[in-house]
CSV table of C-alpha atoms in Angstrom, one decimal:
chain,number,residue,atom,x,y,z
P,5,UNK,CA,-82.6,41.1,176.3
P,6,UNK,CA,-79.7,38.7,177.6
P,7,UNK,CA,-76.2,39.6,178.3
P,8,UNK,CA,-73.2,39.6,175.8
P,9,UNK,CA,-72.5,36.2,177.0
P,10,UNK,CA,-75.5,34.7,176.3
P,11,UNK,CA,-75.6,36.5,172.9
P,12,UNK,CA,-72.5,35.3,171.9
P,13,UNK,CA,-73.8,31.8,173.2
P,14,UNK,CA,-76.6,31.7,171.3
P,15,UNK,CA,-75.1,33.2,168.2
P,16,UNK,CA,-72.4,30.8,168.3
P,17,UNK,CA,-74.5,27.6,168.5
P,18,UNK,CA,-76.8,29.1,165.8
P,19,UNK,CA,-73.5,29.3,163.2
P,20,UNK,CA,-73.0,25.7,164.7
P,21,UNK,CA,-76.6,24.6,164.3
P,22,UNK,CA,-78.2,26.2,161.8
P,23,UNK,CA,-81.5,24.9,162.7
P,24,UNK,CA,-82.0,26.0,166.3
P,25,UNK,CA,-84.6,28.5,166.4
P,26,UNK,CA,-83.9,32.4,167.1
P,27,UNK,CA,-84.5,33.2,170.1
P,28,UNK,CA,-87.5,35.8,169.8
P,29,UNK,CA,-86.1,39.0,171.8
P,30,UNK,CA,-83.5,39.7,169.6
P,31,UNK,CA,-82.9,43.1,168.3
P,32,UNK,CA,-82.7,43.5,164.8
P,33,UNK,CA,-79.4,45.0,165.0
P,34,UNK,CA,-78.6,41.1,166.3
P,35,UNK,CA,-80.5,39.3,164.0
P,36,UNK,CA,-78.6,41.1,161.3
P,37,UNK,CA,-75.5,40.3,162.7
P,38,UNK,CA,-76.8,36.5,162.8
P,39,UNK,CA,-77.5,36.6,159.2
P,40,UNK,CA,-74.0,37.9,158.9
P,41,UNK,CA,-72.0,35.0,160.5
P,42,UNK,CA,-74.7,32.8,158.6
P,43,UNK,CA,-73.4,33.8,155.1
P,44,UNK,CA,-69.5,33.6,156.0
P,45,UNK,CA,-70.1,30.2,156.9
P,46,UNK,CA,-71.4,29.1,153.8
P,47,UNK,CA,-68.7,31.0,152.2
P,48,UNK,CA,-66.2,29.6,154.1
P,49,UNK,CA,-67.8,26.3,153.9
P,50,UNK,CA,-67.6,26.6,150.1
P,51,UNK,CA,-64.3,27.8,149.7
P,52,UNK,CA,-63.1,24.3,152.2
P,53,UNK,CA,-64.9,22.3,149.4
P,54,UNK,CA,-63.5,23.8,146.5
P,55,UNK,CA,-59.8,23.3,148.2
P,56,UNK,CA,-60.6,20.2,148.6
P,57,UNK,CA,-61.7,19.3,145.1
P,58,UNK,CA,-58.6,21.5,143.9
P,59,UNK,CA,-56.4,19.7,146.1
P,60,UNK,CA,-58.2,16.1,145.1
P,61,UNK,CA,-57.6,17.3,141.3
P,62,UNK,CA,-53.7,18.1,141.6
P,63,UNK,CA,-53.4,14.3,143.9
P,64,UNK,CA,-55.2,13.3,140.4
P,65,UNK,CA,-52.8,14.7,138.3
P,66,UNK,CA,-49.7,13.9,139.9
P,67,UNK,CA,-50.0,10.5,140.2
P,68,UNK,CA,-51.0,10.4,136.3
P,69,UNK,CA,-47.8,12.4,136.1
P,70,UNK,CA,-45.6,9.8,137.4
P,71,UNK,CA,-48.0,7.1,135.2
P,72,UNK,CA,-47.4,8.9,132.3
P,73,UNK,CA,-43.4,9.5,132.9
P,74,UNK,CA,-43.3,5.9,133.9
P,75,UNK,CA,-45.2,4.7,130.2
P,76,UNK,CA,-43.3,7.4,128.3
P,77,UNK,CA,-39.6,5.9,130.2
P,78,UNK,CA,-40.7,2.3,129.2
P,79,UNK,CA,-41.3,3.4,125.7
P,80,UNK,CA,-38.1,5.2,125.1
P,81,UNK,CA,-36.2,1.9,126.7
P,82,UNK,CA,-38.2,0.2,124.2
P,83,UNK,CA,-37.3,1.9,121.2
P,84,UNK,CA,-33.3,1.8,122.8
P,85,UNK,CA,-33.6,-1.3,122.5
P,86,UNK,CA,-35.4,-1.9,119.1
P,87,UNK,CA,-32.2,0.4,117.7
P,88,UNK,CA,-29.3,-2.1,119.3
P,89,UNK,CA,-30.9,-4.2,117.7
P,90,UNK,CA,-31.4,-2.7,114.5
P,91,UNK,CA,-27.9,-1.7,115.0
P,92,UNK,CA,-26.5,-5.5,115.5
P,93,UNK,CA,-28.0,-6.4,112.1
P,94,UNK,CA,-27.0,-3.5,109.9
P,95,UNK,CA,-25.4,-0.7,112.2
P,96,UNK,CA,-25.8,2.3,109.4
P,97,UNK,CA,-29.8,1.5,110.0
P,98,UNK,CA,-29.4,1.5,113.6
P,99,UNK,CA,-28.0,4.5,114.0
P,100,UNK,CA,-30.4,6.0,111.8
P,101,UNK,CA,-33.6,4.5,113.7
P,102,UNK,CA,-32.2,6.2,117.2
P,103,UNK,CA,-32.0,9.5,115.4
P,104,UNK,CA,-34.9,9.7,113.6
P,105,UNK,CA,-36.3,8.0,117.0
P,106,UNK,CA,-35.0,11.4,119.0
P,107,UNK,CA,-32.8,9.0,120.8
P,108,UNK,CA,-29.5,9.9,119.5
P,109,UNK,CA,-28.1,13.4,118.0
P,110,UNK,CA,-26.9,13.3,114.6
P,111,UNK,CA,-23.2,14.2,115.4
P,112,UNK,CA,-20.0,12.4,115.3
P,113,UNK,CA,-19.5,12.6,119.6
P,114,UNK,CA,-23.1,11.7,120.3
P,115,UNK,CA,-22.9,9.0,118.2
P,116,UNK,CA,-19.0,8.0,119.4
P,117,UNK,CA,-20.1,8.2,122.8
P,118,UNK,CA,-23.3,5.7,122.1
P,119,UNK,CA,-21.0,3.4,120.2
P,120,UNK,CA,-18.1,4.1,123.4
P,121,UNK,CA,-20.2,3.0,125.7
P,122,UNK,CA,-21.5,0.0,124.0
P,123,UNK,CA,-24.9,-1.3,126.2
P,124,UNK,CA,-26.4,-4.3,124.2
P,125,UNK,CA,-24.5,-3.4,121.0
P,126,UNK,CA,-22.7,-6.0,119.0
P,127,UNK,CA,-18.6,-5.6,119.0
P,128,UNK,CA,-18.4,-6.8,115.8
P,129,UNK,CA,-20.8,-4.6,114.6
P,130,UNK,CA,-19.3,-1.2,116.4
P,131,UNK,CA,-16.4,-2.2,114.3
P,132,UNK,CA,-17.8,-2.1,110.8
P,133,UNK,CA,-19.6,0.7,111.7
P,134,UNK,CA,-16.1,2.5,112.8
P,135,UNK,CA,-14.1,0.6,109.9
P,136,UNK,CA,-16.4,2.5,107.2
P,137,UNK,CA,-14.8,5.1,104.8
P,138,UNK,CA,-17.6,7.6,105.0
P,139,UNK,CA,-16.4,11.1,105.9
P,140,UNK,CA,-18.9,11.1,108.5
P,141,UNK,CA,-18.0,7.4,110.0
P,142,UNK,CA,-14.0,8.5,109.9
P,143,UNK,CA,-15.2,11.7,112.1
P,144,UNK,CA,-17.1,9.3,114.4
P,145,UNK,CA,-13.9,7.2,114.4
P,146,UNK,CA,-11.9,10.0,115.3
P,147,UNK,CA,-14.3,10.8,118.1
P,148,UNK,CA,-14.4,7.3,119.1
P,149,UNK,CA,-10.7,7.1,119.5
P,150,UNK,CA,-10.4,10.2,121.2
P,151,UNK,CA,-12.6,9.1,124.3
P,152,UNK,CA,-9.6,6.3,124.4
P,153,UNK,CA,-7.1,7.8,127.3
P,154,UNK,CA,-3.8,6.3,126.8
P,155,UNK,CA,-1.5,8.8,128.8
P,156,UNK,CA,1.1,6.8,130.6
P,157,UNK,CA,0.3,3.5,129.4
P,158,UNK,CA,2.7,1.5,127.4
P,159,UNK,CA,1.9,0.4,123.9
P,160,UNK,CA,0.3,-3.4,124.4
P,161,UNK,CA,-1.5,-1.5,127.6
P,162,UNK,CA,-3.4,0.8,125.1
P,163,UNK,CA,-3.6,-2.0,122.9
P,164,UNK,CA,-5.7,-3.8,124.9
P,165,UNK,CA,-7.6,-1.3,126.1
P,166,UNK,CA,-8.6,-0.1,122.4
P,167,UNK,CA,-9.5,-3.7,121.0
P,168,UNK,CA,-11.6,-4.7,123.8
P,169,UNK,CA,-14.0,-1.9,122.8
P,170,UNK,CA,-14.9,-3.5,119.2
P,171,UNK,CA,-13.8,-6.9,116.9
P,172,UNK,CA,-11.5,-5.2,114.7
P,173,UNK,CA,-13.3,-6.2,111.1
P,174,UNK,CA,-12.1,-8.7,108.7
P,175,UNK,CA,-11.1,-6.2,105.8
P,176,UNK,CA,-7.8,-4.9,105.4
P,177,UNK,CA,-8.7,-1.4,104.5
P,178,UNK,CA,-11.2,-0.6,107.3
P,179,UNK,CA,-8.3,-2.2,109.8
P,180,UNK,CA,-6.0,0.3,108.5
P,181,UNK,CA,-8.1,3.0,109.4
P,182,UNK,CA,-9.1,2.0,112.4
P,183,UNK,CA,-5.3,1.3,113.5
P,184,UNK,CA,-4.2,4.7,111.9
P,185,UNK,CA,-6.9,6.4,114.2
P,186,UNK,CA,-5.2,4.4,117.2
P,187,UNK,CA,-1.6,5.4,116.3
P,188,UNK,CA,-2.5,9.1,115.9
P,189,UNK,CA,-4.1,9.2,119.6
P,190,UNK,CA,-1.2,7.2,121.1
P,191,UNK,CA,1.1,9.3,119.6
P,192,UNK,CA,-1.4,12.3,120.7
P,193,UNK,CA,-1.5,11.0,124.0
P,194,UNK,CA,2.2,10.0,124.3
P,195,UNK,CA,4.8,12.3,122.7
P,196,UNK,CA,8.5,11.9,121.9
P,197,UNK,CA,7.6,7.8,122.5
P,198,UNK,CA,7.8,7.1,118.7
P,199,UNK,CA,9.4,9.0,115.9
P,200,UNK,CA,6.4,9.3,113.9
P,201,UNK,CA,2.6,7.7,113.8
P,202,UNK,CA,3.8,5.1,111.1
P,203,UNK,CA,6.4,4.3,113.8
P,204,UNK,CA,3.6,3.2,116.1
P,205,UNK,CA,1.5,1.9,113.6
P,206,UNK,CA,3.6,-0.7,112.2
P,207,UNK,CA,4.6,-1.8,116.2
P,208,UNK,CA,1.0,-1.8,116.7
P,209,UNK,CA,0.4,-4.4,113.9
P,210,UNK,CA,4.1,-6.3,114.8
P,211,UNK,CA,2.6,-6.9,118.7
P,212,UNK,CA,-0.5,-7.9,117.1
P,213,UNK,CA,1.1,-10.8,115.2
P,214,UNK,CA,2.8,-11.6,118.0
P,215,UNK,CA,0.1,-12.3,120.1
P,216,UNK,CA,-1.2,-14.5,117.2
P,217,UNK,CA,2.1,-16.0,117.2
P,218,UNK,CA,2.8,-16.9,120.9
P,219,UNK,CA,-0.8,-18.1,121.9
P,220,UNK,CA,-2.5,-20.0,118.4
P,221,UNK,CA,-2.0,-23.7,118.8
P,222,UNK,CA,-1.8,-23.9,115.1
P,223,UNK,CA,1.4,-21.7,114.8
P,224,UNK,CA,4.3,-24.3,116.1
P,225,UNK,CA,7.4,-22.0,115.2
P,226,UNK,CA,6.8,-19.7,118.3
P,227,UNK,CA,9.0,-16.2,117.3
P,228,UNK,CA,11.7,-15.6,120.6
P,229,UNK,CA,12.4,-12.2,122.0
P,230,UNK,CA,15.4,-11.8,120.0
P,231,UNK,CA,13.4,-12.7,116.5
P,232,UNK,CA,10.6,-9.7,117.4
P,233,UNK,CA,13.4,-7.2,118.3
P,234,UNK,CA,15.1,-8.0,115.1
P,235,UNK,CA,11.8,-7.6,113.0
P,236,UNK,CA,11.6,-4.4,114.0
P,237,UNK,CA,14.6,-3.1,113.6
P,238,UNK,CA,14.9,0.4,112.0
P,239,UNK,CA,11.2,1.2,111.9
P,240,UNK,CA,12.1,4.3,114.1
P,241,UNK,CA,12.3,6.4,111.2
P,242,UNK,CA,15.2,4.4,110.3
P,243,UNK,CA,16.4,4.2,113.9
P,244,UNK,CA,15.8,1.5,116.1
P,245,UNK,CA,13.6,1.2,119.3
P,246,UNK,CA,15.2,0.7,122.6
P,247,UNK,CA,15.5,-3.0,123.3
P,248,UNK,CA,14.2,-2.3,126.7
P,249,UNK,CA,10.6,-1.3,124.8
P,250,UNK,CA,10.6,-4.0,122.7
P,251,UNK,CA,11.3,-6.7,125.2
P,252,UNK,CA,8.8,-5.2,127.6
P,253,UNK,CA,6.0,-5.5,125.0
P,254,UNK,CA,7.4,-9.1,123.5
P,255,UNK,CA,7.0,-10.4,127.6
P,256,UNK,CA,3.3,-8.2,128.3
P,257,UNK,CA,2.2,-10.5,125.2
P,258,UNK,CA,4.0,-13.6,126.2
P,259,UNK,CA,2.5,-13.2,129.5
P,260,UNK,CA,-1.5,-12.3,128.5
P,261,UNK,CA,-2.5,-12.6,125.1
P,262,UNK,CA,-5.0,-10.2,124.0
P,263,UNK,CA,-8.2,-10.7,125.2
P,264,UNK,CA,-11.5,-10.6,122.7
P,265,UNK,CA,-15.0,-9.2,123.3
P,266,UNK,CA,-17.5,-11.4,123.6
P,267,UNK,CA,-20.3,-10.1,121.4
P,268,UNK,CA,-23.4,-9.0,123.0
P,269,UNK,CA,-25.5,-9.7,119.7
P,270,UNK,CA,-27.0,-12.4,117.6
P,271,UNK,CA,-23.3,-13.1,115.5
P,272,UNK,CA,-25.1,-15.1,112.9
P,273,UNK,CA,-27.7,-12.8,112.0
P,274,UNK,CA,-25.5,-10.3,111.8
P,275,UNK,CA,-22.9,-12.3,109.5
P,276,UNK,CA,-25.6,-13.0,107.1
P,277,UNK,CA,-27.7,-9.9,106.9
P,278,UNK,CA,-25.8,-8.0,103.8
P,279,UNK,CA,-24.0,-10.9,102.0
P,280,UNK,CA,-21.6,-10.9,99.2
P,281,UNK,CA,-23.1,-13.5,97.3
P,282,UNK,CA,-25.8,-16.6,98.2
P,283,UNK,CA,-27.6,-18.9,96.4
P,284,UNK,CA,-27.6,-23.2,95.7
P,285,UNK,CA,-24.8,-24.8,94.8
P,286,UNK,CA,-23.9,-28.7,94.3
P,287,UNK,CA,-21.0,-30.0,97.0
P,288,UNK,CA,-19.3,-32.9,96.3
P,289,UNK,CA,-18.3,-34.9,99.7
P,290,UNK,CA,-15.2,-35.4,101.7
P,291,UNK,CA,-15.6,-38.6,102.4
P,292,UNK,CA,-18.4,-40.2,100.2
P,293,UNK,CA,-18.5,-38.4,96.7
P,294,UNK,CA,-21.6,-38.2,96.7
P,295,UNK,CA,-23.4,-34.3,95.2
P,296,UNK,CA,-25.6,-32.8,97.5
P,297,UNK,CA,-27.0,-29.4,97.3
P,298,UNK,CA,-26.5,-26.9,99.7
P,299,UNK,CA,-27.4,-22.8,100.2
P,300,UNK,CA,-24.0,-21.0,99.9
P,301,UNK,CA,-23.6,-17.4,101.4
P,302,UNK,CA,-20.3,-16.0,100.7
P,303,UNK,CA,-19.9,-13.4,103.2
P,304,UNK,CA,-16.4,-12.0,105.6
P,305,UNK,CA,-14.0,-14.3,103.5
P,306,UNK,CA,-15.9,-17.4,104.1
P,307,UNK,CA,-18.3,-19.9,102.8
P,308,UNK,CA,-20.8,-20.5,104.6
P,309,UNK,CA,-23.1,-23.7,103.7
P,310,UNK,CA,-27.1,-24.5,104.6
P,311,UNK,CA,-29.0,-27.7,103.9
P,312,UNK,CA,-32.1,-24.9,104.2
P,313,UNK,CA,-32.4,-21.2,103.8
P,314,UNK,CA,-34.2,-21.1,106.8
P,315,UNK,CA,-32.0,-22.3,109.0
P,316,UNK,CA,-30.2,-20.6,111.5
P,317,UNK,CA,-26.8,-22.0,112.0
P,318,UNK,CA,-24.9,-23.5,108.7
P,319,UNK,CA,-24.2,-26.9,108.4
P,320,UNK,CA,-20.5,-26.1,107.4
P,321,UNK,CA,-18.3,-23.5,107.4
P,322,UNK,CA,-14.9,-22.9,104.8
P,323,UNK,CA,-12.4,-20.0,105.7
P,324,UNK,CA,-10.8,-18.4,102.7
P,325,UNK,CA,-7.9,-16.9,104.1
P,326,UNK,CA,-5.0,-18.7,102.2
P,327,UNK,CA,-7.0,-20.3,99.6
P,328,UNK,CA,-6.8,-20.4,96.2
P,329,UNK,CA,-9.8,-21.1,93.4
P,330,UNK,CA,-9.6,-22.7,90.2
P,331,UNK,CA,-12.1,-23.7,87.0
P,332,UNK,CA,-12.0,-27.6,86.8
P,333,UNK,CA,-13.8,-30.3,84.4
P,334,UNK,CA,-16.1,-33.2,86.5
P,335,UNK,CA,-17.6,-36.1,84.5
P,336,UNK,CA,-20.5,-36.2,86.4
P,337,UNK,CA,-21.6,-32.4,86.7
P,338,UNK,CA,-20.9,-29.2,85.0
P,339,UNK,CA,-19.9,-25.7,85.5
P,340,UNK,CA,-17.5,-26.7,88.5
P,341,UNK,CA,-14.9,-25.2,90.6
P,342,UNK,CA,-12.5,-26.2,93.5
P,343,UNK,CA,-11.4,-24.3,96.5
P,344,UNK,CA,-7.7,-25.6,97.4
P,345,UNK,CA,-4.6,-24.6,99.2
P,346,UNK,CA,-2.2,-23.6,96.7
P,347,UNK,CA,1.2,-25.8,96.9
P,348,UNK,CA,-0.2,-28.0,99.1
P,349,UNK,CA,-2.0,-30.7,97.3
P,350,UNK,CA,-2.9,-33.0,99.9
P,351,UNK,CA,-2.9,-30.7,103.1
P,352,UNK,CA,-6.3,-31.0,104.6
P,353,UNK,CA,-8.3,-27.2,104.3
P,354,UNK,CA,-9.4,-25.9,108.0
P,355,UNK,CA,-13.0,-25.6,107.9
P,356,UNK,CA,-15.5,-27.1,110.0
P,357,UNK,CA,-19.0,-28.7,109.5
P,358,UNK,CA,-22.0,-29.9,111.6
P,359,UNK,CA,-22.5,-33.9,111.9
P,360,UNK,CA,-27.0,-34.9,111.9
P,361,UNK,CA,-26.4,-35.4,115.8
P,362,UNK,CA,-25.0,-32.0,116.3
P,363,UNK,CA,-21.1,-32.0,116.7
P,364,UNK,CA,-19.2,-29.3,115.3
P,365,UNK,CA,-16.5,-31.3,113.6
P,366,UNK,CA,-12.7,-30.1,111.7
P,367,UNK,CA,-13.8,-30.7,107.6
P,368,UNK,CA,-11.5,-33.8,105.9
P,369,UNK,CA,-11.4,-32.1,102.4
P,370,UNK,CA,-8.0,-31.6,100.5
P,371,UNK,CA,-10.0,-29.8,98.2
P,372,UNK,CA,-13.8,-28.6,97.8
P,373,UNK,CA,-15.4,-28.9,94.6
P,374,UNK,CA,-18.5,-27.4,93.8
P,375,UNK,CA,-20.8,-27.3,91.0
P,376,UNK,CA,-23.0,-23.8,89.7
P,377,UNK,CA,-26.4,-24.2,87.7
P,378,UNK,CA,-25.3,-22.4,84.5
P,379,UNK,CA,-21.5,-21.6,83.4
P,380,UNK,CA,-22.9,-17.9,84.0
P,381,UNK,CA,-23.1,-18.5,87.6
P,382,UNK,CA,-20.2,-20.2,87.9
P,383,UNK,CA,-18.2,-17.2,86.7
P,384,UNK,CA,-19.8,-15.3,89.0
P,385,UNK,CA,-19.4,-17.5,91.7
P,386,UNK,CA,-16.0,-17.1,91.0
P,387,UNK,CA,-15.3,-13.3,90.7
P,388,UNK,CA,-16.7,-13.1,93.9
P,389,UNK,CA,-15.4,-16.0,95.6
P,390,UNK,CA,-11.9,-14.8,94.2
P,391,UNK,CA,-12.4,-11.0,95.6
P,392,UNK,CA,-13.1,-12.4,99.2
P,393,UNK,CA,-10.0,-15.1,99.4
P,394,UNK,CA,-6.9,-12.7,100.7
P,395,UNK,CA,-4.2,-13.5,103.0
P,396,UNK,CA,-3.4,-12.2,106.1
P,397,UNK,CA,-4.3,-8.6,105.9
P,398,UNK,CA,-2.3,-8.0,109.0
P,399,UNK,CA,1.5,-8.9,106.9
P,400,UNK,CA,0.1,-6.8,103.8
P,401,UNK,CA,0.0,-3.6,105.5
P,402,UNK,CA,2.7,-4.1,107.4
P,403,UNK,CA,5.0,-4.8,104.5
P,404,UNK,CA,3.1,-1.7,103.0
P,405,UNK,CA,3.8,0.7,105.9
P,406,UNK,CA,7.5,-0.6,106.1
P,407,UNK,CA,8.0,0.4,102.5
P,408,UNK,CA,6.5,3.7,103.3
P,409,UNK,CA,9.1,4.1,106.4
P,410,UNK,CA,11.7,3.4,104.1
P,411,UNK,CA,11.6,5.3,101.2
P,412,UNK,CA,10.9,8.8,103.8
P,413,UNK,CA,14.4,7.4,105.4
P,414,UNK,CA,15.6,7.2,101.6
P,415,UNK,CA,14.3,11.2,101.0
């Protein structure tokens, strides 16, 4: 028999070295214990391995985790972005692609707050969206307005704070919401300033001329201080507005005009998506009368004008506003009508048109005359042609809301 030490020694290099041979004097009572210390290793050698194939299977999975969250991130940016631009071509099927999509809630601040914050989304396009007379568009108008903070801030300050968030639309009852919506918050936001909401709504649309007014090369009688001041006398509920207010605003315009968004989306596809009307018409030329047929699409009170329907930019382009159309007699082709400028027979129309080497030039015609394929289009070329033309919405509801004002000062 050896000592403890050399027990202990031996046992140990056995555990160590299972192979070493026992050493022949050893009691059974030792040889046991051996045995012992054999099995724990193995069971703790087992227990290392299967901590280290747990801890090799949970290195697995988190680095699939962060794969997968990375793949499922790029998909949902990709399906963001599929919506803007679903939403720059026809905003109503956007908005319904994100929430079907689980990427937007189906309420009037989720969907505010989407259109507040604007990412990649198409100003003009927030606008219609906003401008519609839906229920549930005017309570995402509302919403949309209310995320506009216009404490403190004088009116033309709010102003341009408000219309740098969307291009107020081209039809006159979607800008009267949309400027009601703005009057009510400024009024919200800044008691006892005006008498009433129709107070600030009319000045709203007064500082808005003005601006037109003051900075449009094509307007040569610029209105002076003292002609806004008297425009807008006794719109206060009958009273008048402090001369100090109005001369502040008439020199905030004077000194920056209003500035516009730049759109973040394709314009044109936008413009054309939902027409009024399209289709081939015969134009007779400025210049050389000579017929030449063209693919019309009537659509935000113009006339727009292709050589092809498949291309992307027109090859001229005739504003409305102001216009006036008429039923006329040609020699040469039938079922015609003319676009001209009512009272002013020779006065050249401002349009513009596209030369074959590519320069946008100003249009030379004193009158357009165009020709339908059957007297059935022609009529309703015309219906529609004569539902777009309108003047200046902006005077129309101005005049409107003035008469308002008055007959409540007349109650």
């Amino acid at each position: 028999m050896g000592t403890v030490t050399e027990l202990c020694a031996s046992s140990f290099q056995a555990f160590l070295c299972p192979t070493v041979q026992l050493p022949d004097d050893l009691s059974p009572e030792e040889r046991q214990e051996l045995e012992s210390i054999r099995r724990r290793k193995q069971e703790l050698l087992q227990d290392i391995q299967r901590l280290k194939d747990e801890i090799a299977e949970v290195t697995h999975e988190i680095e699939n985790l962060g794969l997968t969250e990375e793949r499922k991130s790029m998909q949902r940016n990709k399906q963001v972005a599929m919506g803007r631009k679903k939403f720059n071509m026809d905003p109503k099927k956007g908005i319904r692609f994100l929430i079907d999509s689980s990427l937007l809630k189906e309420t009037r601040d989720d969907i505010a707050q989407f259109l507040y914050k604007g990412e990649g989304l198409n100003k003009t396009a927030i606008g219609d969206y906003l401008g519609e007379r839906d229920n549930f568009n005017l309570e995402v108008l509302h919403a949309f307005v209310e995320l506009h903070e216009f404490t403190d801030l004088n009116l033309v300050q709010a102003l341009r704070q408000f219309l740098w968030s969307f291009r107020l639309p081209g039809e006159a009852q979607k800008i009267d919401r949309m400027m009601e919506a703005f009057a009510q918050r400024y009024c919200h936001c800044n008691p006892g300033v005006f008498q009433s909401t129709d107070t600030c709504y009319v000045l709203s649309f007064a500082v808005i001329m003005l601006n037109t007014s003051l900075h449009n090369p094509n307007v040569k009688d610029k209105p002076s201080v003292q002609r806004f001041t008297a425009m807008n006398r006794g719109i206060n509920d009958g009273g008048d507005l402090p001369d100090d207010l109005l001369r502040n605003l008439y020199d905030s315009i004077k000194n920056e005009p209003f500035k516009i968004p730049e759109d973040d989306g394709n314009d044109l596809t936008h413009t054309f998506f939902n027409p009024d009307r399209e289709g081939w018409l015969l134009k007779l030329g400025g210049r050389v009368k000579t017929w030449k047929r063209r693919w019309f699409i009537l659509t935000d009170n113009c006339l727009y004008y292709f050589e092809y329907t498949t291309d992307k930019e027109p090859r001229g382009i005739i504003p409305l506003e102001n216009l006036s159309i008429r039923e006329v007699d040609d020699s040469k082709k039938p079922n015609c009508f003319e676009l001209f400028i009512p009272d002013h027979k020779d006065q050249v129309i401002k349009a513009c048109k596209t030369e074959a080497d590519g320069r946008v030039v100003e249009g030379n015609h004193t009158f357009y005359r165009i020709s339908a394929p059957t007297a059935e289009e022609k009529d309703e070329w015309i219906s529609s042609i004569k539902a777009a033309i309108s003047k200046d919405p902006f005077y129309e509801m101005l005049a409107a809301r003035k008469k308002k004002v008055s007959s409540l000062k007349g109650l």
